[in-house]
Short mmCIF file of C-alpha atoms and ligand atoms in Angstrom, two decimals:
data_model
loop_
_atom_site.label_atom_id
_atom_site.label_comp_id
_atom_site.label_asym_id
_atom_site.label_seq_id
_atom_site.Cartn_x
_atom_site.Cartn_y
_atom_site.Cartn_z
CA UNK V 1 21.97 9.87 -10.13
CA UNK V 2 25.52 10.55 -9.04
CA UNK V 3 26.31 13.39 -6.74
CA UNK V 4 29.54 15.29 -6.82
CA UNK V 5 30.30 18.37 -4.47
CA UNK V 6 32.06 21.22 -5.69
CA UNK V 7 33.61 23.07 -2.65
CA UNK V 8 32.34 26.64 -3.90
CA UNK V 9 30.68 29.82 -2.92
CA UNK V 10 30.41 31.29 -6.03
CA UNK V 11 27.01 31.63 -7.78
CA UNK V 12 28.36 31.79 -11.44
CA UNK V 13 31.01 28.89 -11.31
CA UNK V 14 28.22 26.47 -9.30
CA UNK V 15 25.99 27.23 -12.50
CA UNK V 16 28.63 26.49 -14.76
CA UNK V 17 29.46 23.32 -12.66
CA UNK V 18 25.46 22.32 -13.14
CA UNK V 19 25.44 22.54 -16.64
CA UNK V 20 28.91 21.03 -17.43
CA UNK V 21 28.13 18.13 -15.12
CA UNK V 22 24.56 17.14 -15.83
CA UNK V 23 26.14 16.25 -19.33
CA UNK V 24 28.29 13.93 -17.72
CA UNK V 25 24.87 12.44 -15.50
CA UNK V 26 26.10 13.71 -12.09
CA UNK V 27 24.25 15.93 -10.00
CA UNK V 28 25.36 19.12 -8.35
CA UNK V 29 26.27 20.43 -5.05
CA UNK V 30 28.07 23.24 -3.62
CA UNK V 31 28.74 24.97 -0.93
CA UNK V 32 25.62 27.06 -1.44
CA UNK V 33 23.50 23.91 -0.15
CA UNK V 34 25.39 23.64 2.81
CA UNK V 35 24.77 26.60 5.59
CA UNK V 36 27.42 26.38 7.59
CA UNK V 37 30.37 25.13 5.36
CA UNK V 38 33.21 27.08 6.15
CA UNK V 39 35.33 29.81 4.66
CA UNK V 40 38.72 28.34 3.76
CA UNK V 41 41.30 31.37 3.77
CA UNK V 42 43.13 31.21 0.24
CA UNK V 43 46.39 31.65 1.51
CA UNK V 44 48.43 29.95 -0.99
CA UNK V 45 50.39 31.58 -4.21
CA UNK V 46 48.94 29.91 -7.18
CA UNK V 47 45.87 28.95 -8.22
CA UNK V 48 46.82 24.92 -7.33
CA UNK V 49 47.91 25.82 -4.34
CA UNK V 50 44.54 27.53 -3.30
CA UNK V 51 42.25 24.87 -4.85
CA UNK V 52 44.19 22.24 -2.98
CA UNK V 53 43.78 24.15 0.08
CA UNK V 54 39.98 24.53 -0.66
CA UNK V 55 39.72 21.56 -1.43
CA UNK V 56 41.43 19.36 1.68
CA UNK V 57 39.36 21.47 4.01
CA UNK V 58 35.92 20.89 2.68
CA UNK V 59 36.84 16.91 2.16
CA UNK V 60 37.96 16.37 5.58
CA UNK V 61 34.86 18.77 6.76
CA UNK V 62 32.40 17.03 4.91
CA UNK V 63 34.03 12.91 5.22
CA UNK V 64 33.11 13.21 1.04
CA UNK V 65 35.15 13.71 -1.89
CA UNK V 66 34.96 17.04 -2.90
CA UNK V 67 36.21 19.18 -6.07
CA UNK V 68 37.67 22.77 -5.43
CA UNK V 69 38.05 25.67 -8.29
CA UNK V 70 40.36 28.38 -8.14
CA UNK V 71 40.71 30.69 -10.73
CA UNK V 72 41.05 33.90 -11.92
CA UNK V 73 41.95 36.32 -14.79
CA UNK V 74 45.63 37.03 -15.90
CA UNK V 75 46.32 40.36 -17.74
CA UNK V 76 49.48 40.69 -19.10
CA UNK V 77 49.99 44.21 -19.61
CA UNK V 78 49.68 44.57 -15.52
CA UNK V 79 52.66 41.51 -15.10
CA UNK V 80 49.58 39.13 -14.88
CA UNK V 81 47.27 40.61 -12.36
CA UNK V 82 44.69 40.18 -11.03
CA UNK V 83 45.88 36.34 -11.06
CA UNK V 84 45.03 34.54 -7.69
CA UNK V 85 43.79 37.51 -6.78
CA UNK V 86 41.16 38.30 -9.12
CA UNK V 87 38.12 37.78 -6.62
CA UNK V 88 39.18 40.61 -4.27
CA UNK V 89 40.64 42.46 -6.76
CA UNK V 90 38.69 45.70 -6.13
CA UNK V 91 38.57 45.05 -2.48
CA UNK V 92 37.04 42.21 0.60
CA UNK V 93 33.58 43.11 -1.02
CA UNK V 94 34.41 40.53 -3.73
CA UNK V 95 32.07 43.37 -6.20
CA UNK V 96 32.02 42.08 -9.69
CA UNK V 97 31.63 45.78 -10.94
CA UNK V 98 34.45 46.72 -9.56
CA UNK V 99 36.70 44.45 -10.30
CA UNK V 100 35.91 44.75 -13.98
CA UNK V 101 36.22 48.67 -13.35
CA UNK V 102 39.83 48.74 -12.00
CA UNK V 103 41.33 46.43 -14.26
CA UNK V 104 39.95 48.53 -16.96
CA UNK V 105 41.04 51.97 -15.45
CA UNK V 106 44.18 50.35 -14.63
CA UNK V 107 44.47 49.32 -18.75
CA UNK V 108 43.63 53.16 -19.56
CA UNK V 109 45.75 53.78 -22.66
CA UNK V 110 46.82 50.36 -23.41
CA UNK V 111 47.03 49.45 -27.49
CA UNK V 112 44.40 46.61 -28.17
CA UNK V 113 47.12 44.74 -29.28
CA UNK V 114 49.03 44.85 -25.68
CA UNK V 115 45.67 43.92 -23.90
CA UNK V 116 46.22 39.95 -23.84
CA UNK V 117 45.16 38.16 -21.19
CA UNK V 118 44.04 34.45 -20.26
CA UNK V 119 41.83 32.83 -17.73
CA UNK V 120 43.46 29.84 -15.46
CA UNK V 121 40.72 27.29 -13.68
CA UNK V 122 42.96 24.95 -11.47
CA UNK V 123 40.26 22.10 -9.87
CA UNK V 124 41.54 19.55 -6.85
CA UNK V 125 39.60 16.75 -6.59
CA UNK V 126 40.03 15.85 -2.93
CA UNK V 127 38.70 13.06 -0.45
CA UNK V 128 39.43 11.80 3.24
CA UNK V 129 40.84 8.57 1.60
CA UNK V 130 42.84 9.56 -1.11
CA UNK V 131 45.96 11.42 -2.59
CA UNK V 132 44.66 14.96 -4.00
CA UNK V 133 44.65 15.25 -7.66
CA UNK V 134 44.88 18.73 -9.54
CA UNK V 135 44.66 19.50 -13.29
CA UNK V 136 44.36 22.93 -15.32
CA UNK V 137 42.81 24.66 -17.76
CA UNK V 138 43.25 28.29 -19.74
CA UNK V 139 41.39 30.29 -22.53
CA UNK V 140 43.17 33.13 -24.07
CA UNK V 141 41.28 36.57 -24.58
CA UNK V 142 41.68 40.61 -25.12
CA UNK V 143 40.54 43.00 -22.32
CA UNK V 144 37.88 45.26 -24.09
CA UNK V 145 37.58 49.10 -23.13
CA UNK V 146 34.23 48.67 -21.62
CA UNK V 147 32.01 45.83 -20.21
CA UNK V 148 29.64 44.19 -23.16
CA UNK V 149 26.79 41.50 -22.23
CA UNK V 150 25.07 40.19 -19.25
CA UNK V 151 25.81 36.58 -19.35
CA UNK V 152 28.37 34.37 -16.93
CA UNK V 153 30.14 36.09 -14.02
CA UNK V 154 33.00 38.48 -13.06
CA UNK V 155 35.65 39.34 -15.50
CA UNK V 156 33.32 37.79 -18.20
CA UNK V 157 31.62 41.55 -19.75
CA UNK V 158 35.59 42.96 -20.82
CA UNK V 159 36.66 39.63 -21.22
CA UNK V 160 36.90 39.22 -25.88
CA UNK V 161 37.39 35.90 -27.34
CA UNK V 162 38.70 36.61 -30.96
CA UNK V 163 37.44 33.02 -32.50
CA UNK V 164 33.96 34.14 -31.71
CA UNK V 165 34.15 37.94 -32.01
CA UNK V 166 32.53 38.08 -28.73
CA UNK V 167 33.22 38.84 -25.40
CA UNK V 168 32.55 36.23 -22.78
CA UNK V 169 29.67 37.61 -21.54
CA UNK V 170 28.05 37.60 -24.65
CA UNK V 171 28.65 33.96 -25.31
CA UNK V 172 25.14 31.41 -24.13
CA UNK V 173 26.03 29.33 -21.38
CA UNK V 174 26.49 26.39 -24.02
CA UNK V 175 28.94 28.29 -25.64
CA UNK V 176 30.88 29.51 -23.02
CA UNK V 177 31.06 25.66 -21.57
CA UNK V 178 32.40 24.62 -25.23
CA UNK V 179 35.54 26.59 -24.62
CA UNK V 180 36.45 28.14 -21.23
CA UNK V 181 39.58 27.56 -18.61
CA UNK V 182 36.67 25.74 -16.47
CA UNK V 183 35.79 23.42 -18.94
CA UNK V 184 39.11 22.84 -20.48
CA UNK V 185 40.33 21.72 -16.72
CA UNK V 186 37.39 19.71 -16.58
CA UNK V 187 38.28 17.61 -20.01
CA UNK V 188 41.73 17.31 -18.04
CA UNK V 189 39.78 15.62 -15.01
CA UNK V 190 37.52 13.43 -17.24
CA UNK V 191 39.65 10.10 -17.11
CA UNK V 192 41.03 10.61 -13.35
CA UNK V 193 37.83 11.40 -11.81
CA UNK V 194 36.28 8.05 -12.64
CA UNK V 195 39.71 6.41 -11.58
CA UNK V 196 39.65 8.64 -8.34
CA UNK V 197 35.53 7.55 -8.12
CA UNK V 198 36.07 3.69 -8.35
CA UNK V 199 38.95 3.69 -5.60
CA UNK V 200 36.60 5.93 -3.95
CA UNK V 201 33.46 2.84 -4.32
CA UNK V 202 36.28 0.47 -3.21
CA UNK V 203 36.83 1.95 0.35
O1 ITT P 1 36.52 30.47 -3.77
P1 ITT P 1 35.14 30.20 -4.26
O2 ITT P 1 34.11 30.00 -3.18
O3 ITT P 1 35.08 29.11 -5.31
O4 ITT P 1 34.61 31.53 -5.05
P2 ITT P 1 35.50 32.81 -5.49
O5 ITT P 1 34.62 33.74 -6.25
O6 ITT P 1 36.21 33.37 -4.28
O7 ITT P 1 36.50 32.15 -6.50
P3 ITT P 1 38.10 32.28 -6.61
O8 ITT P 1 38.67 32.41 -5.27
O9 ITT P 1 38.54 31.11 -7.46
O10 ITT P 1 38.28 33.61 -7.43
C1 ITT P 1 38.05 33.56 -8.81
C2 ITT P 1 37.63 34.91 -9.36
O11 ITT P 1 38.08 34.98 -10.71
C3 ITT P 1 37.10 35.41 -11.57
N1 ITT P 1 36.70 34.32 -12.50
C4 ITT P 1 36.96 32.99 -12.38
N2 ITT P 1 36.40 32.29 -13.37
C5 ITT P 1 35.75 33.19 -14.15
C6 ITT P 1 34.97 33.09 -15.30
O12 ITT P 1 34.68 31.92 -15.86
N3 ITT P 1 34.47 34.21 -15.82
C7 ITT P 1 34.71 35.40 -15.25
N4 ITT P 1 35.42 35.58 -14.14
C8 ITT P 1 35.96 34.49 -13.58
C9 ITT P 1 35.91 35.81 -10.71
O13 ITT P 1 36.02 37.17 -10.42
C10 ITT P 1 36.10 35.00 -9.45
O14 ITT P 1 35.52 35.62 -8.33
MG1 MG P 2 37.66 32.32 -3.32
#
């Protein structure tokens, strides 16, 4: 089986990763399997910027072709935060909870209709031996006024998708992978990853 390495720390997006590319018949790794992988400072201004960063450093770490993920929610009733911030939103403790819980205090009083938002996955697919390639993806979505369901990760329980009359964290896994910013950004990847894989075979 094919192995591919996605240069993340994140429980929730290395599941997602798992399911999205056993369909494809790769295997997954992430940081998670590798003890002492470093913690790449996100230093950059957009979410390209930090998954290129990510990225780079885990590539030329490793000597392996590696694929990055930043992301993060953009709300645009607070002039699109928590954007590349949206891990430490609430603070270095990276706390799911409350992260969900200041976005929502910080939305106290905002019309349903104001409470758009969207979530942006940028991926880099990086290696040692080749030029870095980023793509994107989005999924648009209304900020509820409290946290619903217990599936997927971080912004997902106040996160509503109007097409399913759900919030994100109520979708299955399956569902969620049908239609999110990660898997959108994926599709985007499809056709230059196995470019970017058979140069790779060829060095
Ligand atoms: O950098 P790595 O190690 O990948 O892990 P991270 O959690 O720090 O990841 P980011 O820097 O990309 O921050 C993204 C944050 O945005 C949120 N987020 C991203 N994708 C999400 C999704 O599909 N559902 C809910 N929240 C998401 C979540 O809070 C993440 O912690
Ligand atoms: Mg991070």
């Amino acid at each position: 089986m094919k192995t591919v390495i996605i240069a993340t720390k994140n429980k929730g997006k290395a599941k997602e990763f798992e399911s999205l590319f056993s369909a494809k018949g790769y295997e997954v790794k992430t940081l998670l399997d590798v003890p002492d992988a470093p913690d790449v400072e996100e230093t950059g201004t957009t979410f390209e910027e930090n998954a290129i960063l990510k990225a780079e450093a885990i590539a030329h770490q490793l000597g392996h072709f590696v694929i990055a993920d930043d992301s993060g929610l953009i709300v645009d009733a607070l002039e699109g935060r928590p954007g590349v911030y949206s891990a430490r939103y609430a603070g270095e403790a990276k706390s799911d909870e409350a992260n969900t819980e200041k976005v929502l205090r910080e939305l106290e009083g905002v019309p349903r209709e104001a409470r758009t938002a969207r979530f942006y996955c940028a991926l880099a697919l990086a290696s040692p031996n080749q030029e870095t390639i980023t793509v994107s993806g989005t999924m648009e979505g209304l900020i509820t006024e409290q946290p619903s369901g217990t599936n997927g990760f971080g912004y997902d329980p106040i996160f509503f998708v109007e097409e399913q009359g759900k919030t994100n964290a109520e979708l299955t896994k399956e569902e969620k992978n049908q239609i999110s910013h990660r898997a959108n950004a994926l599709r985007a990847l499809d056709e230059k990853l196995d470019l970017f894989l058979k140069r790779e075979e060829g060095m």
